[in-house]
PDB file of C-alpha atoms in Angstrom:
ATOM      1  CA  MET A  16     -21.205 164.658 -44.927  1.00 55.00           C
ATOM      2  CA  ASN A  17     -18.389 166.673 -44.654  1.00 53.00           C
ATOM      3  CA  PRO A  18     -15.614 166.733 -47.123  1.00 57.00           C
ATOM      4  CA  TRP A  19     -13.210 165.054 -44.904  1.00 51.00           C
ATOM      5  CA  GLU A  20     -15.849 161.836 -44.614  1.00 60.00           C
ATOM      6  CA  ARG A  21     -16.398 162.349 -48.405  1.00 57.00           C
ATOM      7  CA  TYR A  22     -13.207 162.399 -49.852  1.00 52.00           C
ATOM      8  CA  VAL A  23     -10.329 161.737 -47.445  1.00 52.00           C
ATOM      9  CA  VAL A  24     -11.706 159.104 -45.247  1.00 55.00           C
ATOM     10  CA  PRO A  25     -12.636 156.350 -48.235  1.00 57.00           C
ATOM     11  CA  ASN A  26      -8.756 156.856 -49.239  1.00 52.00           C
ATOM     12  CA  LEU A  27      -7.330 156.564 -45.660  1.00 53.00           C
ATOM     13  CA  VAL A  28      -9.492 153.940 -44.863  1.00 57.00           C
ATOM     14  CA  SER A  29      -8.944 152.114 -48.266  1.00 55.00           C
ATOM     15  CA  CYS A  30      -4.981 152.290 -47.343  1.00 53.00           C
ATOM     16  CA  ALA A  31      -5.337 151.025 -43.689  1.00 58.00           C
ATOM     17  CA  CYS A  32      -7.313 148.073 -44.430  1.00 62.00           C
ATOM     18  CA  SER A  33      -5.487 147.129 -47.695  1.00 67.00           C
ATOM     19  CA  THR A  34      -2.004 146.526 -45.534  1.00 79.00           C
ATOM     20  CA  LYS A  35      -0.506 143.067 -45.880  1.00 89.00           C
ATOM     21  CA  PRO A  36      -1.037 141.930 -42.518  1.00 91.00           C
ATOM     22  CA  ILE A  37      -5.240 142.824 -43.163  1.00 93.00           C
ATOM     23  CA  MET A  38      -4.950 141.406 -46.341  1.00 94.00           C
ATOM     24  CA  LYS A  39      -3.759 137.936 -44.824  1.00 95.00           C
ATOM     25  CA  GLN A  40      -6.432 138.351 -42.456  1.00 96.00           C
ATOM     26  CA  ARG A  41      -9.022 138.776 -45.082  1.00 96.00           C
ATOM     27  CA  ALA A  42      -7.510 135.792 -47.336  1.00 97.00           C
ATOM     28  CA  LYS A  43      -8.362 133.472 -43.910  1.00 97.00           C
ATOM     29  CA  VAL A  44     -12.414 133.608 -44.620  1.00 98.00           C
ATOM     30  CA  VAL A  45     -12.901 135.136 -47.938  1.00 98.00           C
ATOM     31  CA  PRO A  46     -12.385 132.267 -49.802  1.00 98.00           C
ATOM     32  CA  LYS A  47     -14.648 130.023 -47.771  1.00 98.00           C
ATOM     33  CA  ALA A  48     -17.944 132.043 -48.589  1.00 98.00           C
ATOM     34  CA  GLU A  49     -20.002 129.924 -50.653  1.00 98.00           C
ATOM     35  CA  GLY A  50     -23.637 130.173 -52.154  1.00 97.00           C
ATOM     36  CA  VAL A  51     -25.670 133.134 -52.018  1.00 98.00           C
ATOM     37  CA  VAL A  52     -22.931 135.890 -50.474  1.00 98.00           C
ATOM     38  CA  LEU A  53     -23.603 138.826 -48.436  1.00 98.00           C
ATOM     39  CA  GLU A  54     -20.587 141.185 -47.663  1.00 98.00           C
ATOM     40  CA  LEU A  55     -21.432 143.784 -44.904  1.00 98.00           C
ATOM     41  CA  GLY A  56     -19.396 146.803 -45.755  1.00 95.00           C
ATOM     42  CA  CYS A  57     -17.427 146.071 -48.818  1.00 95.00           C
ATOM     43  CA  GLY A  58     -15.448 149.418 -48.328  1.00 91.00           C
ATOM     44  CA  SER A  59     -13.812 150.214 -51.735  1.00 91.00           C
ATOM     45  CA  GLY A  60     -13.889 146.121 -52.956  1.00 95.00           C
ATOM     46  CA  THR A  61     -10.577 144.956 -51.422  1.00 94.00           C
ATOM     47  CA  ASN A  62     -12.156 141.176 -51.101  1.00 97.00           C
ATOM     48  CA  PHE A  63     -13.460 140.730 -54.498  1.00 97.00           C
ATOM     49  CA  ALA A  64     -10.509 139.244 -55.707  1.00 96.00           C
ATOM     50  CA  MET A  65     -10.583 136.731 -52.980  1.00 97.00           C
ATOM     51  CA  TYR A  66     -14.018 135.141 -53.827  1.00 97.00           C
ATOM     52  CA  ASP A  67     -13.911 131.690 -54.950  1.00 96.00           C
ATOM     53  CA  GLY A  68     -15.994 131.637 -58.195  1.00 92.00           C
ATOM     54  CA  ALA A  69     -16.845 128.025 -58.478  1.00 95.00           C
ATOM     55  CA  LYS A  70     -18.181 128.149 -54.597  1.00 96.00           C
ATOM     56  CA  VAL A  71     -20.068 131.616 -55.286  1.00 96.00           C
ATOM     57  CA  ASP A  72     -23.531 131.676 -56.624  1.00 95.00           C
ATOM     58  CA  HIS A  73     -24.234 135.441 -56.565  1.00 96.00           C
ATOM     59  CA  LEU A  74     -22.556 138.322 -54.366  1.00 98.00           C
ATOM     60  CA  TYR A  75     -24.431 141.426 -52.465  1.00 98.00           C
ATOM     61  CA  ALA A  76     -22.010 144.160 -51.630  1.00 98.00           C
ATOM     62  CA  LEU A  77     -23.528 146.346 -49.118  1.00 98.00           C
ATOM     63  CA  GLU A  78     -21.676 149.786 -48.459  1.00 95.00           C
ATOM     64  CA  PRO A  79     -23.532 153.019 -47.195  1.00 92.00           C
ATOM     65  CA  SER A  80     -20.778 155.653 -48.033  1.00 87.00           C
ATOM     66  CA  PRO A  81     -20.866 156.945 -51.315  1.00 88.00           C
ATOM     67  CA  GLY A  82     -17.268 157.550 -51.906  1.00 84.00           C
ATOM     68  CA  MET A  83     -16.776 153.827 -51.246  1.00 88.00           C
ATOM     69  CA  VAL A  84     -19.109 152.317 -53.713  1.00 93.00           C
ATOM     70  CA  VAL A  85     -17.660 154.537 -56.433  1.00 91.00           C
ATOM     71  CA  LYS A  86     -14.173 153.078 -55.853  1.00 91.00           C
ATOM     72  CA  ALA A  87     -15.597 149.290 -55.491  1.00 95.00           C
ATOM     73  CA  ARG A  88     -17.723 149.536 -58.304  1.00 96.00           C
ATOM     74  CA  ARG A  89     -14.345 150.781 -60.031  1.00 95.00           C
ATOM     75  CA  THR A  90     -12.522 147.543 -58.721  1.00 95.00           C
ATOM     76  CA  ALA A  91     -15.069 145.272 -59.672  1.00 96.00           C
ATOM     77  CA  SER A  92     -14.827 146.372 -63.425  1.00 95.00           C
ATOM     78  CA  GLU A  93     -11.434 146.184 -63.239  1.00 95.00           C
ATOM     79  CA  LEU A  94     -11.666 142.786 -62.266  1.00 95.00           C
ATOM     80  CA  GLY A  95     -14.637 141.562 -64.985  1.00 93.00           C
ATOM     81  CA  ILE A  96     -17.134 141.016 -62.546  1.00 92.00           C
ATOM     82  CA  GLY A  97     -18.879 144.208 -62.300  1.00 86.00           C
ATOM     83  CA  LYS A  98     -21.929 142.916 -63.893  1.00 86.00           C
ATOM     84  CA  SER A  99     -22.011 139.624 -61.413  1.00 88.00           C
ATOM     85  CA  ILE A 100     -22.208 141.761 -58.567  1.00 96.00           C
ATOM     86  CA  ASP A 101     -25.140 143.625 -56.654  1.00 97.00           C
ATOM     87  CA  PHE A 102     -24.316 146.615 -54.571  1.00 98.00           C
ATOM     88  CA  LEU A 103     -26.773 147.384 -51.783  1.00 98.00           C
ATOM     89  CA  GLU A 104     -25.906 151.299 -51.321  1.00 97.00           C
ATOM     90  CA  THR A 105     -27.453 151.434 -47.873  1.00 96.00           C
ATOM     91  CA  GLY A 106     -26.557 150.663 -44.085  1.00 94.00           C
ATOM     92  CA  ALA A 107     -26.155 147.220 -42.876  1.00 96.00           C
ATOM     93  CA  GLU A 108     -28.822 147.968 -40.035  1.00 95.00           C
ATOM     94  CA  ALA A 109     -31.653 147.812 -42.757  1.00 95.00           C
ATOM     95  CA  ILE A 110     -30.865 145.252 -45.376  1.00 98.00           C
ATOM     96  CA  PRO A 111     -32.526 145.106 -48.648  1.00 98.00           C
ATOM     97  CA  LEU A 112     -32.887 141.450 -48.777  1.00 98.00           C
ATOM     98  CA  ALA A 113     -35.651 138.697 -47.871  1.00 98.00           C
ATOM     99  CA  ASN A 114     -35.781 136.716 -45.097  1.00 98.00           C
ATOM    100  CA  ASN A 115     -33.637 133.783 -44.985  1.00 98.00           C
ATOM    101  CA  SER A 116     -32.424 134.280 -48.427  1.00 98.00           C
ATOM    102  CA  VAL A 117     -28.104 134.215 -47.879  1.00 98.00           C
ATOM    103  CA  ASP A 118     -25.882 131.462 -47.497  1.00 98.00           C
ATOM    104  CA  THR A 119     -23.111 133.500 -46.211  1.00 98.00           C
ATOM    105  CA  ALA A 120     -22.534 136.731 -44.659  1.00 98.00           C
ATOM    106  CA  VAL A 121     -18.843 137.996 -44.755  1.00 98.00           C
ATOM    107  CA  ILE A 122     -17.901 140.552 -42.204  1.00 98.00           C
ATOM    108  CA  THR A 123     -14.213 141.974 -42.298  1.00 97.00           C
ATOM    109  CA  PHE A 124     -12.887 144.860 -40.701  1.00 95.00           C
ATOM    110  CA  VAL A 125     -16.517 146.242 -40.470  1.00 94.00           C
ATOM    111  CA  LEU A 126     -18.164 145.887 -37.592  1.00 95.00           C
ATOM    112  CA  CYS A 127     -15.657 148.517 -35.366  1.00 93.00           C
ATOM    113  CA  THR A 128     -17.603 151.276 -37.680  1.00 91.00           C
ATOM    114  CA  ILE A 129     -20.926 150.309 -38.106  1.00 93.00           C
ATOM    115  CA  PRO A 130     -22.979 152.294 -35.570  1.00 91.00           C
ATOM    116  CA  ASP A 131     -25.916 149.955 -34.550  1.00 95.00           C
ATOM    117  CA  TRP A 132     -23.785 146.872 -34.763  1.00 96.00           C
ATOM    118  CA  LYS A 133     -27.148 145.473 -32.701  1.00 97.00           C
ATOM    119  CA  SER A 134     -29.180 146.033 -35.520  1.00 97.00           C
ATOM    120  CA  ALA A 135     -26.679 145.178 -38.330  1.00 98.00           C
ATOM    121  CA  LEU A 136     -26.179 141.794 -36.723  1.00 98.00           C
ATOM    122  CA  ALA A 137     -29.966 141.346 -36.162  1.00 98.00           C
ATOM    123  CA  GLU A 138     -30.600 142.152 -39.802  1.00 98.00           C
ATOM    124  CA  THR A 139     -27.982 139.412 -40.802  1.00 98.00           C
ATOM    125  CA  LYS A 140     -29.804 136.951 -38.583  1.00 98.00           C
ATOM    126  CA  ARG A 141     -32.795 137.434 -40.601  1.00 98.00           C
ATOM    127  CA  VAL A 142     -31.176 137.362 -44.078  1.00 98.00           C
ATOM    128  CA  LEU A 143     -29.130 133.958 -43.383  1.00 98.00           C
ATOM    129  CA  LYS A 144     -30.843 131.065 -44.428  1.00 97.00           C
ATOM    130  CA  PRO A 145     -31.115 128.139 -41.672  1.00 96.00           C
ATOM    131  CA  GLY A 146     -27.533 126.603 -41.194  1.00 95.00           C
ATOM    132  CA  GLY A 147     -26.306 129.717 -42.832  1.00 97.00           C
ATOM    133  CA  LYS A 148     -23.065 131.162 -41.447  1.00 98.00           C
ATOM    134  CA  ILE A 149     -21.077 134.331 -40.831  1.00 98.00           C
ATOM    135  CA  LEU A 150     -17.417 134.677 -41.781  1.00 98.00           C
ATOM    136  CA  PHE A 151     -15.757 137.144 -39.951  1.00 98.00           C
ATOM    137  CA  THR A 152     -12.555 138.520 -39.373  1.00 97.00           C
ATOM    138  CA  GLU A 153     -12.147 141.949 -37.152  1.00 96.00           C
ATOM    139  CA  HIS A 154     -10.233 144.383 -35.122  1.00 96.00           C
ATOM    140  CA  GLY A 155     -11.194 145.586 -31.146  1.00 96.00           C
ATOM    141  CA  LEU A 156     -10.540 145.276 -27.777  1.00 97.00           C
ATOM    142  CA  ALA A 157      -7.281 143.760 -26.527  1.00 97.00           C
ATOM    143  CA  PRO A 158      -7.003 140.960 -23.850  1.00 97.00           C
ATOM    144  CA  ASP A 159      -4.258 142.809 -22.220  1.00 97.00           C
ATOM    145  CA  GLU A 160      -5.811 145.574 -20.069  1.00 97.00           C
ATOM    146  CA  GLY A 161      -2.323 147.904 -20.836  1.00 97.00           C
ATOM    147  CA  VAL A 162      -3.211 147.586 -24.067  1.00 98.00           C
ATOM    148  CA  ALA A 163      -6.803 148.367 -23.848  1.00 98.00           C
ATOM    149  CA  LYS A 164      -6.126 151.251 -21.338  1.00 98.00           C
ATOM    150  CA  TRP A 165      -4.888 152.971 -24.307  1.00 97.00           C
ATOM    151  CA  GLN A 166      -7.403 151.727 -26.944  1.00 97.00           C
ATOM    152  CA  ARG A 167     -10.210 153.592 -24.220  1.00 97.00           C
ATOM    153  CA  ARG A 168      -8.305 156.578 -24.651  1.00 97.00           C
ATOM    154  CA  VAL A 169      -7.250 156.927 -27.856  1.00 96.00           C
ATOM    155  CA  GLU A 170     -10.586 155.583 -29.128  1.00 96.00           C
ATOM    156  CA  PRO A 171     -12.549 159.356 -29.366  1.00 95.00           C
ATOM    157  CA  VAL A 172     -10.111 160.843 -31.443  1.00 93.00           C
ATOM    158  CA  TRP A 173      -9.564 157.732 -33.321  1.00 90.00           C
ATOM    159  CA  LYS A 174     -13.235 157.481 -34.176  1.00 89.00           C
ATOM    160  CA  ALA A 175     -13.456 160.885 -35.214  1.00 84.00           C
ATOM    161  CA  LEU A 176     -10.049 161.051 -38.164  1.00 81.00           C
ATOM    162  CA  ALA A 177     -11.111 156.808 -38.959  1.00 81.00           C
ATOM    163  CA  GLY A 178     -14.649 157.091 -40.119  1.00 78.00           C
ATOM    164  CA  GLY A 179     -15.973 155.892 -36.835  1.00 86.00           C
ATOM    165  CA  CYS A 180     -13.852 153.099 -36.075  1.00 91.00           C
ATOM    166  CA  HIS A 181     -13.984 151.793 -32.687  1.00 94.00           C
ATOM    167  CA  LEU A 182     -10.679 150.533 -31.372  1.00 96.00           C
ATOM    168  CA  THR A 183     -12.914 148.850 -28.148  1.00 97.00           C
ATOM    169  CA  ARG A 184     -15.653 146.605 -29.780  1.00 97.00           C
ATOM    170  CA  ASP A 185     -14.854 143.013 -28.387  1.00 97.00           C
ATOM    171  CA  THR A 186     -16.326 140.991 -32.128  1.00 97.00           C
ATOM    172  CA  GLN A 187     -17.061 137.392 -30.133  1.00 97.00           C
ATOM    173  CA  ALA A 188     -18.980 139.059 -27.316  1.00 97.00           C
ATOM    174  CA  MET A 189     -20.848 140.835 -29.839  1.00 98.00           C
ATOM    175  CA  LEU A 190     -21.762 137.771 -31.988  1.00 98.00           C
ATOM    176  CA  ARG A 191     -22.749 135.737 -28.724  1.00 97.00           C
ATOM    177  CA  GLU A 192     -24.984 138.647 -27.843  1.00 97.00           C
ATOM    178  CA  ALA A 193     -26.491 138.843 -31.549  1.00 97.00           C
ATOM    179  CA  GLY A 194     -27.499 134.830 -30.865  1.00 97.00           C
ATOM    180  CA  PHE A 195     -24.575 133.613 -32.764  1.00 98.00           C
ATOM    181  CA  GLU A 196     -22.047 130.983 -31.249  1.00 97.00           C
ATOM    182  CA  PRO A 197     -18.156 131.500 -32.721  1.00 96.00           C
ATOM    183  CA  GLU A 198     -16.830 128.458 -34.578  1.00 95.00           C
ATOM    184  CA  GLY A 199     -12.975 127.692 -34.525  1.00 92.00           C
ATOM    185  CA  ALA A 200     -12.305 131.274 -33.815  1.00 96.00           C
ATOM    186  CA  GLU A 201      -8.587 132.341 -33.325  1.00 97.00           C
ATOM    187  CA  THR A 202      -7.166 135.500 -32.285  1.00 98.00           C
ATOM    188  CA  MET A 203      -3.970 137.123 -32.303  1.00 98.00           C
ATOM    189  CA  TYR A 204      -1.460 140.596 -32.740  1.00 97.00           C
ATOM    190  CA  LEU A 205      -1.396 141.574 -36.037  1.00 95.00           C
ATOM    191  CA  PRO A 206       2.234 141.917 -36.820  1.00 93.00           C
ATOM    192  CA  GLY A 207       3.922 145.173 -37.691  1.00 89.00           C
ATOM    193  CA  THR A 208       0.863 147.099 -36.500  1.00 91.00           C
ATOM    194  CA  PRO A 209       0.070 149.033 -33.334  1.00 92.00           C
ATOM    195  CA  LYS A 210      -1.451 146.702 -30.708  1.00 95.00           C
ATOM    196  CA  ILE A 211      -3.911 149.498 -30.023  1.00 95.00           C
ATOM    197  CA  ALA A 212      -5.284 148.583 -33.568  1.00 93.00           C
ATOM    198  CA  GLY A 213      -3.957 145.133 -34.063  1.00 94.00           C
ATOM    199  CA  PHE A 214      -5.528 142.698 -31.800  1.00 97.00           C
ATOM    200  CA  VAL A 215      -7.791 140.680 -34.210  1.00 97.00           C
ATOM    201  CA  SER A 216      -9.933 137.503 -33.831  1.00 97.00           C
ATOM    202  CA  TRP A 217     -11.470 135.357 -36.873  1.00 98.00           C
ATOM    203  CA  GLY A 218     -13.043 132.326 -37.244  1.00 98.00           C
ATOM    204  CA  ALA A 219     -17.214 131.419 -38.316  1.00 98.00           C
ATOM    205  CA  ALA A 220     -20.213 132.108 -36.431  1.00 98.00           C
ATOM    206  CA  ARG A 221     -23.815 130.022 -36.735  1.00 97.00           C
ATOM    207  CA  LEU A 222     -26.983 130.548 -35.068  1.00 92.00           C
ATOM    208  CA  ALA A 223     -26.426 129.399 -31.318  1.00 81.00           C
TER     209      ALA A 223
END
């Protein structure tokens, strides 16, 4: 890992993923998590304060970036919940949890960066209990061709600067390809955000 990825990208991503419009998106799904919860790509712990302690029995926070884990542990400590979170310092492509062990998987603004998203969603499918669900909010491919054209043009540079973040991934299509069916999914362009990075979808998804 080069110095840019280790020291600059965590701060850059933490800032970008905690803007007011994105925090509002997170607040639409994270409080609905319940039971044994797995958060894919917890980053700096941005979601931690949004979990409902009365609903969540245990939280597994998965994060492969050492720089982000340091920030997430600090966030958990400041919230007084450090001892109630198990950090899984690895990628989502190989989740170190047993089959059928998770009630809710929380995926917020992370599918854009996972290199092998198919394996990550297959692993999520494996660890979810029967009847378990994914709660998601993600940015991705815009439905307007004019915006999508610019997303495709900018993406190579964007990925290099933003920790591998893709602009053109279609979240709901990815979930369906992995065997999930989105429920009550909604979409919009985030206010005050460039359209190339601001088309979001959110909702729940269960096994189809």
